[in-house]
PDB file of C-alpha atoms and ligand atoms in Angstrom:
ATOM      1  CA  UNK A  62     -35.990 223.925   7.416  1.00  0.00           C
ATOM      2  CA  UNK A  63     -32.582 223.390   6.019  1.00  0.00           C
ATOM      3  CA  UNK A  64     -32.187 221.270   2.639  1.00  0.00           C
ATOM      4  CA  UNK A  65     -31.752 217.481   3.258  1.00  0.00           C
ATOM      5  CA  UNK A  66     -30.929 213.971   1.135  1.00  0.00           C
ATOM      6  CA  UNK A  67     -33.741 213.298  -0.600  1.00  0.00           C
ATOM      7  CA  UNK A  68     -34.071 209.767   0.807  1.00  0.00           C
ATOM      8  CA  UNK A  69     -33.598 211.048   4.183  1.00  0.00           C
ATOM      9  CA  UNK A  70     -36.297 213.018   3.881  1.00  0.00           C
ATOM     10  CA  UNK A  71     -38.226 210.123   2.733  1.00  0.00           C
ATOM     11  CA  UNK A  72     -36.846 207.967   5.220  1.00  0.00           C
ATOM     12  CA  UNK A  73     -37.611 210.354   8.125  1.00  0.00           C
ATOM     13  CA  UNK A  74     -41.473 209.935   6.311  1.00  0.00           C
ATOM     14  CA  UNK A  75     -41.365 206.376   7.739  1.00  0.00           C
ATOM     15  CA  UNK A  76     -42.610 205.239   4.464  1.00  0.00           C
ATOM     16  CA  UNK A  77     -39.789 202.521   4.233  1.00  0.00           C
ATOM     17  CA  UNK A  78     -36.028 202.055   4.346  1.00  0.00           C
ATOM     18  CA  UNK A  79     -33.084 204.229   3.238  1.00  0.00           C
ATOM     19  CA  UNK A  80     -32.600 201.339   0.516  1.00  0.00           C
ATOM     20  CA  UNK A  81     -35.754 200.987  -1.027  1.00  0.00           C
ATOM     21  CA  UNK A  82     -36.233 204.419  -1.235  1.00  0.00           C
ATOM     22  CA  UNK A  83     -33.067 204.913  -3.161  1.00  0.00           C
ATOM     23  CA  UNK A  84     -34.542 202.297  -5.410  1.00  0.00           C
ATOM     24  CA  UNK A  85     -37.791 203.846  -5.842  1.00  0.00           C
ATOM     25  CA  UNK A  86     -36.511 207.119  -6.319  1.00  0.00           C
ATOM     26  CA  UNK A  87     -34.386 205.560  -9.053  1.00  0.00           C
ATOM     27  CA  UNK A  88     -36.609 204.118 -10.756  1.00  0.00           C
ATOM     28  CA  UNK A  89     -38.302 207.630 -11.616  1.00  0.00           C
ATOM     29  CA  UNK A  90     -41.197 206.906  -8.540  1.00  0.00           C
ATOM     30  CA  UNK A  91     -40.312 210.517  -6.827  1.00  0.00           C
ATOM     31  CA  UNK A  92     -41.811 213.882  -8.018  1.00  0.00           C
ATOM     32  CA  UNK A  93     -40.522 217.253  -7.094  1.00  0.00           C
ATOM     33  CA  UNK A  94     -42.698 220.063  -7.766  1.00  0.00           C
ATOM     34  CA  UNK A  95     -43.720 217.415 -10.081  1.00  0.00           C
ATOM     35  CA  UNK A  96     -40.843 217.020 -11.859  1.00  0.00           C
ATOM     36  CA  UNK A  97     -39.600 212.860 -11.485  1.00  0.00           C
ATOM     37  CA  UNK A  98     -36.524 213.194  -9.791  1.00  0.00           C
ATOM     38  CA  UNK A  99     -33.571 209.939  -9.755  1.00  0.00           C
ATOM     39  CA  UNK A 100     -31.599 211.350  -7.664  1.00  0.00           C
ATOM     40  CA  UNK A 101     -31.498 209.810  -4.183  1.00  0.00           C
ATOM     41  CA  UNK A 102     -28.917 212.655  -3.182  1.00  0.00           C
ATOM     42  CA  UNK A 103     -30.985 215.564  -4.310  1.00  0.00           C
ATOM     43  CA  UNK A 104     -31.186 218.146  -1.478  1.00  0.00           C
ATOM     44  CA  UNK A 105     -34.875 219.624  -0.918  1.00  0.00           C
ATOM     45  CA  UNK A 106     -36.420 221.324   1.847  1.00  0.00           C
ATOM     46  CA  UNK A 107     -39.731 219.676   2.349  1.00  0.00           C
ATOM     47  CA  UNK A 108     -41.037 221.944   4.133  1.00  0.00           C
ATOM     48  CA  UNK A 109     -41.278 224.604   0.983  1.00  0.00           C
ATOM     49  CA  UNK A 110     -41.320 221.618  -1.677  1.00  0.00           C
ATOM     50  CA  UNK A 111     -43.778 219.160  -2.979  1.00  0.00           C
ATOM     51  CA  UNK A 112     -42.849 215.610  -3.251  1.00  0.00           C
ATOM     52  CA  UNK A 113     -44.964 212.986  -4.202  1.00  0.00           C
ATOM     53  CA  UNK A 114     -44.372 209.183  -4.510  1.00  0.00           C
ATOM     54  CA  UNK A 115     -45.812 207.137  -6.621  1.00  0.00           C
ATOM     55  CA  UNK A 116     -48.162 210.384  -7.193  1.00  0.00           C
ATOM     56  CA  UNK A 117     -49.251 210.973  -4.135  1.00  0.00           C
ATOM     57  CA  UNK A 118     -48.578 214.128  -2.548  1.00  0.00           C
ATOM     58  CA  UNK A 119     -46.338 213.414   1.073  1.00  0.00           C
ATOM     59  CA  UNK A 120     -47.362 215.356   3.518  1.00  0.00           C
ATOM     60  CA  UNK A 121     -44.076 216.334   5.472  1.00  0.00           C
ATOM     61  CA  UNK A 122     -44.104 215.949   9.247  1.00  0.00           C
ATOM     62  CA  UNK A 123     -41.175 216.208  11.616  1.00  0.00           C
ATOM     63  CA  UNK A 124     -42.695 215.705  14.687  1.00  0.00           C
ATOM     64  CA  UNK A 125     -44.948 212.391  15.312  1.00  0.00           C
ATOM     65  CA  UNK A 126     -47.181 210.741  17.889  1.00  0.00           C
ATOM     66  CA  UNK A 127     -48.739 207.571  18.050  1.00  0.00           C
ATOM     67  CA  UNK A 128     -51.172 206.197  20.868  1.00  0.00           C
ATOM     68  CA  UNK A 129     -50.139 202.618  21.464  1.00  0.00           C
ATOM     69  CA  UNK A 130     -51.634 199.264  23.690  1.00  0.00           C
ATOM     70  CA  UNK A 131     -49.133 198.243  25.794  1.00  0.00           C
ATOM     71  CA  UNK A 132     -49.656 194.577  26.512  1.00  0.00           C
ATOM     72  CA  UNK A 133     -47.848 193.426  30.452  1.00  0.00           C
ATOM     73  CA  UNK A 134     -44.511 192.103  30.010  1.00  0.00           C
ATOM     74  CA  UNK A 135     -42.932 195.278  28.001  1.00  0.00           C
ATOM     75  CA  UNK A 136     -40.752 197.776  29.205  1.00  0.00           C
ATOM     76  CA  UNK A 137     -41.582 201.591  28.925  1.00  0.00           C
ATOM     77  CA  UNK A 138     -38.205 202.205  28.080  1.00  0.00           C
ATOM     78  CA  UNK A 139     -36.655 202.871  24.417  1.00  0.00           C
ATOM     79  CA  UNK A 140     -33.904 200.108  25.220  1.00  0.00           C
ATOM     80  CA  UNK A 141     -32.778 197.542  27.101  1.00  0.00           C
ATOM     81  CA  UNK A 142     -30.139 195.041  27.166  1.00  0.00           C
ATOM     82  CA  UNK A 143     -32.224 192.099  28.563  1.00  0.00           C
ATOM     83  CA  UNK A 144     -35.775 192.346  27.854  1.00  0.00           C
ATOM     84  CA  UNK A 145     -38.528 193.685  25.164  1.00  0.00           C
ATOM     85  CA  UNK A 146     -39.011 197.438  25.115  1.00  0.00           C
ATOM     86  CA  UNK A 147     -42.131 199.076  23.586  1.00  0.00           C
ATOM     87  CA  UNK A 148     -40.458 200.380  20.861  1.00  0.00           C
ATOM     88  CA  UNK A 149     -39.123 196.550  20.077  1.00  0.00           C
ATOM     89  CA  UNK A 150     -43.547 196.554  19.088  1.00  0.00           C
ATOM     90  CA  UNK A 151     -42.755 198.944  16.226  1.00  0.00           C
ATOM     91  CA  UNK A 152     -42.253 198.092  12.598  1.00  0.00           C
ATOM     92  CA  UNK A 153     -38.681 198.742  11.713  1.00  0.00           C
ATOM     93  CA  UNK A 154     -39.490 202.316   9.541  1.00  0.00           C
ATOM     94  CA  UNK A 155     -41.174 204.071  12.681  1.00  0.00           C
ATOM     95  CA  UNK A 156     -37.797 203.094  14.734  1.00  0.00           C
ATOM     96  CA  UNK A 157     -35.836 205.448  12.985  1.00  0.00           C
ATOM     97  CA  UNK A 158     -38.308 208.526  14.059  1.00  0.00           C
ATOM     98  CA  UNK A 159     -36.445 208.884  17.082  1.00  0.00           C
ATOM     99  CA  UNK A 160     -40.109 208.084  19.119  1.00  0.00           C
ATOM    100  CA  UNK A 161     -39.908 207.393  23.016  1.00  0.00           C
ATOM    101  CA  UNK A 162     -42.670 206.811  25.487  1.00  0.00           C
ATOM    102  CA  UNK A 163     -44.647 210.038  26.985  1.00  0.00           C
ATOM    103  CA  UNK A 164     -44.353 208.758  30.472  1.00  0.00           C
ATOM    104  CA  UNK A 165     -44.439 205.357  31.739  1.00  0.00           C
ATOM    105  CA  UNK A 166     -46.882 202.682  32.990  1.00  0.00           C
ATOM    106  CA  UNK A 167     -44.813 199.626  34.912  1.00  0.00           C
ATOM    107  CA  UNK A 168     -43.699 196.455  33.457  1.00  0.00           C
ATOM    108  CA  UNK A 169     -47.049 194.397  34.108  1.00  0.00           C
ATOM    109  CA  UNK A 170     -49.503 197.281  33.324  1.00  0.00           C
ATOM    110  CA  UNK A 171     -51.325 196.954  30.206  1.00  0.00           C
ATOM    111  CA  UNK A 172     -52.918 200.230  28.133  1.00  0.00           C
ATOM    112  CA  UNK A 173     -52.477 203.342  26.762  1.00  0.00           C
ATOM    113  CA  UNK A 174     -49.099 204.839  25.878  1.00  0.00           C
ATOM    114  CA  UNK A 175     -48.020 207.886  23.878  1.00  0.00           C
ATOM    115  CA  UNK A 176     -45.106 207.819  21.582  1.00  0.00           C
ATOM    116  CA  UNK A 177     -43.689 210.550  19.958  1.00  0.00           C
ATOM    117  CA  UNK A 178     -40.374 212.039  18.855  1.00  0.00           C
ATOM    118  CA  UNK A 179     -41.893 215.914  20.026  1.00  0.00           C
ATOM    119  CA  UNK A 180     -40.079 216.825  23.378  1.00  0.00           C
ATOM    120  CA  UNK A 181     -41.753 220.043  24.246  1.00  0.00           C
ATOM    121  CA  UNK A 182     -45.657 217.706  23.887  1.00  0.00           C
ATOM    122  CA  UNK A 183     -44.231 215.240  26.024  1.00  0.00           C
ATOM    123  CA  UNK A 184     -43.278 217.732  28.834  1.00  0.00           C
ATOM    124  CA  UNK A 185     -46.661 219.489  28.506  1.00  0.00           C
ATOM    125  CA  UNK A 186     -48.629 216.296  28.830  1.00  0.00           C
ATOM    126  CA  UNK A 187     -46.272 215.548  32.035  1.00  0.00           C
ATOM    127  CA  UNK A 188     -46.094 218.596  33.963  1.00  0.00           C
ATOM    128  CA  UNK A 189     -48.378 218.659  36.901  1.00  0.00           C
ATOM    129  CA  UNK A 190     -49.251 222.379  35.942  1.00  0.00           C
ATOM    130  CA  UNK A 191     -51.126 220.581  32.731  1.00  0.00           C
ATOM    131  CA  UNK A 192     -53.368 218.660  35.246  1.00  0.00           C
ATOM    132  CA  UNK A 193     -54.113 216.207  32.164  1.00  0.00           C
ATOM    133  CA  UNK A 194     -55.989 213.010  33.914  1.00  0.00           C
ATOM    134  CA  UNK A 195     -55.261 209.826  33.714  1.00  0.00           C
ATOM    135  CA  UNK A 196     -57.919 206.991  34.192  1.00  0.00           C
ATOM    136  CA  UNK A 197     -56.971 203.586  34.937  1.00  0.00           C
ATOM    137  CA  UNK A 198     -59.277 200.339  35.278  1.00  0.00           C
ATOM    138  CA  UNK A 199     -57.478 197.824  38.224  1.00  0.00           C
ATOM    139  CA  UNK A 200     -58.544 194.004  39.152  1.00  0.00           C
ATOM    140  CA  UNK A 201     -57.741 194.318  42.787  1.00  0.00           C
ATOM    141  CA  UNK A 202     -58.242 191.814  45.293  1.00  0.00           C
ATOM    142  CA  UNK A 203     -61.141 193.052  47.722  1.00  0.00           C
ATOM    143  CA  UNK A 204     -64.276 195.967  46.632  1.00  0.00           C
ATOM    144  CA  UNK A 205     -64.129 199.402  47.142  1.00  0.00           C
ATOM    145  CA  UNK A 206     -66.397 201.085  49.597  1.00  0.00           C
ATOM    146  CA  UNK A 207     -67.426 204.618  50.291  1.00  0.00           C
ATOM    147  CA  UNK A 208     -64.815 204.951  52.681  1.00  0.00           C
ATOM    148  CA  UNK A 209     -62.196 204.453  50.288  1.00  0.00           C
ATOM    149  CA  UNK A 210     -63.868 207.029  47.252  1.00  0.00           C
ATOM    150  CA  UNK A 211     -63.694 209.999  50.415  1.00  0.00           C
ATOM    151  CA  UNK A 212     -60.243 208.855  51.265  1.00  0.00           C
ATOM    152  CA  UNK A 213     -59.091 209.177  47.499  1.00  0.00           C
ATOM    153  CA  UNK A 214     -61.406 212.495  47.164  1.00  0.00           C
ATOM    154  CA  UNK A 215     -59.297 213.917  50.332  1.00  0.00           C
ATOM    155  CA  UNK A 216     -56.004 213.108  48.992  1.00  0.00           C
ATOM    156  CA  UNK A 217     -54.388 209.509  50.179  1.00  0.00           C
ATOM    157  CA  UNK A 218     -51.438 209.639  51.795  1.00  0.00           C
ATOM    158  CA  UNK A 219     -49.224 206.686  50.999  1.00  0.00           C
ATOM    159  CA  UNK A 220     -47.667 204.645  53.467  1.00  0.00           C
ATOM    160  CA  UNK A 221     -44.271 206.029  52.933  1.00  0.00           C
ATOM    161  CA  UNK A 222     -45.994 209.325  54.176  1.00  0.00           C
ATOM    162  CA  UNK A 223     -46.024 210.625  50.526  1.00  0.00           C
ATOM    163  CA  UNK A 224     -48.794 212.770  49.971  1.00  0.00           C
ATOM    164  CA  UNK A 225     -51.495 212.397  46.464  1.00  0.00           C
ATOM    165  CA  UNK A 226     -53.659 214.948  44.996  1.00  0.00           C
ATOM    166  CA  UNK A 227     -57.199 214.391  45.218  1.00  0.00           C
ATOM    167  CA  UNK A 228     -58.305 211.627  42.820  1.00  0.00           C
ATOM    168  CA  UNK A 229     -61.068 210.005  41.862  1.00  0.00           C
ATOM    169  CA  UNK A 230     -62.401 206.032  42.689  1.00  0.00           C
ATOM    170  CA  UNK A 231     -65.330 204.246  41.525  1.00  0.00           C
ATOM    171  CA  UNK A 232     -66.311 201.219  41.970  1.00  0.00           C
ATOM    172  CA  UNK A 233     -66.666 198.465  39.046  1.00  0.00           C
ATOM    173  CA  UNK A 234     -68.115 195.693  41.412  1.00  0.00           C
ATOM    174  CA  UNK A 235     -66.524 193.350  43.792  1.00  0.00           C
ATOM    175  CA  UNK A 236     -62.278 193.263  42.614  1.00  0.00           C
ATOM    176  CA  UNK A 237     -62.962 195.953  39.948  1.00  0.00           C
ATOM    177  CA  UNK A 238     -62.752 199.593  40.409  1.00  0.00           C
ATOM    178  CA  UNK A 239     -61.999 203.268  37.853  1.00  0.00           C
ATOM    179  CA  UNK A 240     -59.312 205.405  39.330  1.00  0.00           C
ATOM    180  CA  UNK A 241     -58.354 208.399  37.846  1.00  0.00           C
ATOM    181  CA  UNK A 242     -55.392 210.240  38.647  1.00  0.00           C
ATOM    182  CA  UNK A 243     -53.422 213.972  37.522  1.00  0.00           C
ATOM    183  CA  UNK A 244     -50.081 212.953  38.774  1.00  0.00           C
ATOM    184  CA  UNK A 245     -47.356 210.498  37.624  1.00  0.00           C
ATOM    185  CA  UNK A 246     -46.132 208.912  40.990  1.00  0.00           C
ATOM    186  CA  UNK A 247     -44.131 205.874  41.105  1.00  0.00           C
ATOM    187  CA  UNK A 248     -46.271 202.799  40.699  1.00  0.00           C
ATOM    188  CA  UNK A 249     -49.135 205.442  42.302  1.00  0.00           C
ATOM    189  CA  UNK A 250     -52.301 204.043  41.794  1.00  0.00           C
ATOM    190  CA  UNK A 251     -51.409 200.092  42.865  1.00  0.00           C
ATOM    191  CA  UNK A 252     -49.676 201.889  46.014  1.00  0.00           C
ATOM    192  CA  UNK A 253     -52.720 204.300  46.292  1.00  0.00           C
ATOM    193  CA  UNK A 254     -54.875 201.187  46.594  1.00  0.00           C
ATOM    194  CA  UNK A 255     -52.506 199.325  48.634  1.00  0.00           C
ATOM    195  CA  UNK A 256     -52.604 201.799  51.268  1.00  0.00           C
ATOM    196  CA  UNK A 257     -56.268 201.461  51.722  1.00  0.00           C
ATOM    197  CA  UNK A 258     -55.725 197.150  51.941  1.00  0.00           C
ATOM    198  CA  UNK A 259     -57.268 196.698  48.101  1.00  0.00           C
ATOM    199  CA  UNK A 260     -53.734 195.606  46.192  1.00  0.00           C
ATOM    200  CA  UNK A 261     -54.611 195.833  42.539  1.00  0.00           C
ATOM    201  CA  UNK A 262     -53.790 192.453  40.671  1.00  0.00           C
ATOM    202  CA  UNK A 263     -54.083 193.726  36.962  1.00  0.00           C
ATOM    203  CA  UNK A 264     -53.951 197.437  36.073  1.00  0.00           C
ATOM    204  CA  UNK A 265     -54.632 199.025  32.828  1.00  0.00           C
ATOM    205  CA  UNK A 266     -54.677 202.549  31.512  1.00  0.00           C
ATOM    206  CA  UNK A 267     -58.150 203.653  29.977  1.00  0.00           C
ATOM    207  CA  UNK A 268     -57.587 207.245  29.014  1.00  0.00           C
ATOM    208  CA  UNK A 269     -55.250 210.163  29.507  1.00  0.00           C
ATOM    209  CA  UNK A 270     -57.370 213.624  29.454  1.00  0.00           C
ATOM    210  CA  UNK A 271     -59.993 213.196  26.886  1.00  0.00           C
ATOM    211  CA  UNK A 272     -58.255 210.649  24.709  1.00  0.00           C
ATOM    212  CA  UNK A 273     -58.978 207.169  25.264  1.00  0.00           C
ATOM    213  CA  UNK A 274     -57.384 203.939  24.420  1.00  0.00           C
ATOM    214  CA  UNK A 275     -58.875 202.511  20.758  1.00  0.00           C
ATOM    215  CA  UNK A 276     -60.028 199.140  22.349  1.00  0.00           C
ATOM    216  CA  UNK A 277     -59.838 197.712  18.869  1.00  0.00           C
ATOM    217  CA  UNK A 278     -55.726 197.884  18.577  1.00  0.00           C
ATOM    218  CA  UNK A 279     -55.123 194.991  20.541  1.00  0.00           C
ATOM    219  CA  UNK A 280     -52.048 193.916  22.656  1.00  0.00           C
ATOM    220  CA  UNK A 281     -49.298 195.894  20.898  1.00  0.00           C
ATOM    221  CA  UNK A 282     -51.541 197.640  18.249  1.00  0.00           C
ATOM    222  CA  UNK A 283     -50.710 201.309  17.391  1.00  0.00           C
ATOM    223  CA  UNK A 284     -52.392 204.167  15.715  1.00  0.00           C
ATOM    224  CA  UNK A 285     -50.996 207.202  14.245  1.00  0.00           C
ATOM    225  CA  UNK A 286     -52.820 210.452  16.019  1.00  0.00           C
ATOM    226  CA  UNK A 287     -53.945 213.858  14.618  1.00  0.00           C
ATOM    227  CA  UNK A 288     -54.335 217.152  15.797  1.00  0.00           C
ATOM    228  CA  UNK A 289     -58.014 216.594  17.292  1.00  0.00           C
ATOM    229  CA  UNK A 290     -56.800 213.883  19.228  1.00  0.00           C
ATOM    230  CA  UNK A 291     -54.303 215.017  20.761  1.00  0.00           C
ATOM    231  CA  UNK A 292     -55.979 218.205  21.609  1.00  0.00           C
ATOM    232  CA  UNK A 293     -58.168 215.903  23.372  1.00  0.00           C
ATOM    233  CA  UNK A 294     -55.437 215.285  25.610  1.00  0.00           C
ATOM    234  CA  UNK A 295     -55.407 218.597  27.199  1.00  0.00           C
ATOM    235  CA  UNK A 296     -59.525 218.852  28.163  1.00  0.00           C
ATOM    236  CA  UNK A 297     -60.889 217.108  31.112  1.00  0.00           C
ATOM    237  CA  UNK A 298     -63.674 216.052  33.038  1.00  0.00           C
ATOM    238  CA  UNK A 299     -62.177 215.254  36.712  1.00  0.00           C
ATOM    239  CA  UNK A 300     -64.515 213.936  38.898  1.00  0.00           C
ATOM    240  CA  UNK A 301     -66.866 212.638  36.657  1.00  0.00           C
ATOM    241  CA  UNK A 302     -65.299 209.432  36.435  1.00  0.00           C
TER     242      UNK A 302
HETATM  243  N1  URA B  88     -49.864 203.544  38.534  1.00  0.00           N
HETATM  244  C1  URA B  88     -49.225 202.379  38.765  1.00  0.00           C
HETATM  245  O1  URA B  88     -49.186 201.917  39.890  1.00  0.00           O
HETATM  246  N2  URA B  88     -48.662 201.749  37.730  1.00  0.00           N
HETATM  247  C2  URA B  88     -48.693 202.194  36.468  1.00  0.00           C
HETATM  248  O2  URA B  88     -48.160 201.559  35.557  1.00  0.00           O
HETATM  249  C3  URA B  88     -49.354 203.406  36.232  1.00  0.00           C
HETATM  250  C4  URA B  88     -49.944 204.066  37.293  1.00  0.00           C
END
């Protein structure tokens, strides 16, 4: 990696603003190779350098993802001129990552949501050659019967004539049901189920391969992943809802 700003680099960490760094790093907080370093300008490569803050060693990573709970009312969008955007949820430090949403779930479904700043991962996770699952649990206003789970099974083709892979439905009792999907259609599974007279009335996204939503964030809550989640992403168990 090519040498950067100190503070950039620091910046780029998330750990804080461009200003407060400069501060700390001023105020002798900032270790090189541990040697304290004031300059806020000094160019390192972090990739081939230590630097430690406050002496703790910073482990340098570019590329970021973070599994978030979208509550209903935001937009999967990285702006908008009118109304809240998921990345309006994030404290100010992680805005400057660059992170957008890995795919999107509409304005009134709730869930999980991958952000990241990694364009390649997002592809992968979004190309129907990776398959990766998605499982959804929807309110919907009627119960689903056995005619229904054979009709998903088969493929349901929606009443636009657009056709769907073969997914899978299971019922959760009367207006509750699991759906789980490998394709990203628009607003698929509510049209899925409106096509066989079950509209859904609240929808939310459980998992997306093997990685499921930590029910303990909360509306809005985020957590930073690692490399064992996310590989989690790419295994599956279709079918076995
Ligand atoms: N299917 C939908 O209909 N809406 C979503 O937000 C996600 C999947």
């Amino acid at each position: 990696m090519a040498q950067q700003r100190l503070d950039k680099v620091l910046a780029d960490l998330g750990i804080g603003t461009r200003k407060e760094l400069r501060e700390r790093i001023r105020a002798g907080g900032v270790r090189i190779d541990g040697v304290v370093c004031t300059k806020p300008e000094q160019k390192v490569d972090p990739e081939l350098q230590r630097i430690a803050l406050d002496d703790r060693e910073l482990c340098y990573k570019s590329l970021r993802y973070f599994m978030l709970d979208k509550p209903t009312g935001v937009l999967t969008a990285t702006e908008d001129r009118s109304q809240p955007t998921v990345l309006d949820l994030l404290p100010a430090e992680l805005r400057r990552l660059g992170l957008f949403p890995v795919g999107r779930l509409d304005k009134d479904t709730s869930g999980l949501l991958i952000l990241t700043n990694d364009g390649e991962f997002a592809h992968r996770v979004l190309s129907p050659k990776s398959c990766v699952e998605k499982r959804y649990y929807a309110n919907i206003d009627g119960e689903v019967d056995e005619a229904d789970i054979a009709a998903f099974a088969a493929g349901i083709r929606l009443r636009d004539g657009t056709e769907c892979l073969p997914a899978g439905l299971e019922s959760a009792g009367p207006g509750k049901c699991f759906v789980t999907v490998r394709e990203g259609k628009y607003h698929q599974v509510k049209r899925m189920l409106a096509s066989r007279g079950k509209p859904v009335i609240a929808l939310r996204r459980l998992a997306i391969g093997n990685l499921s939503l930590d029910e303990s964030l909360g509306p809005g809550g985020l957590h930073e992943l690692d490399e064992t989640d996310l590989c989690k992403l790419f295994t599956m168990d279709f079918g076995e809802n």
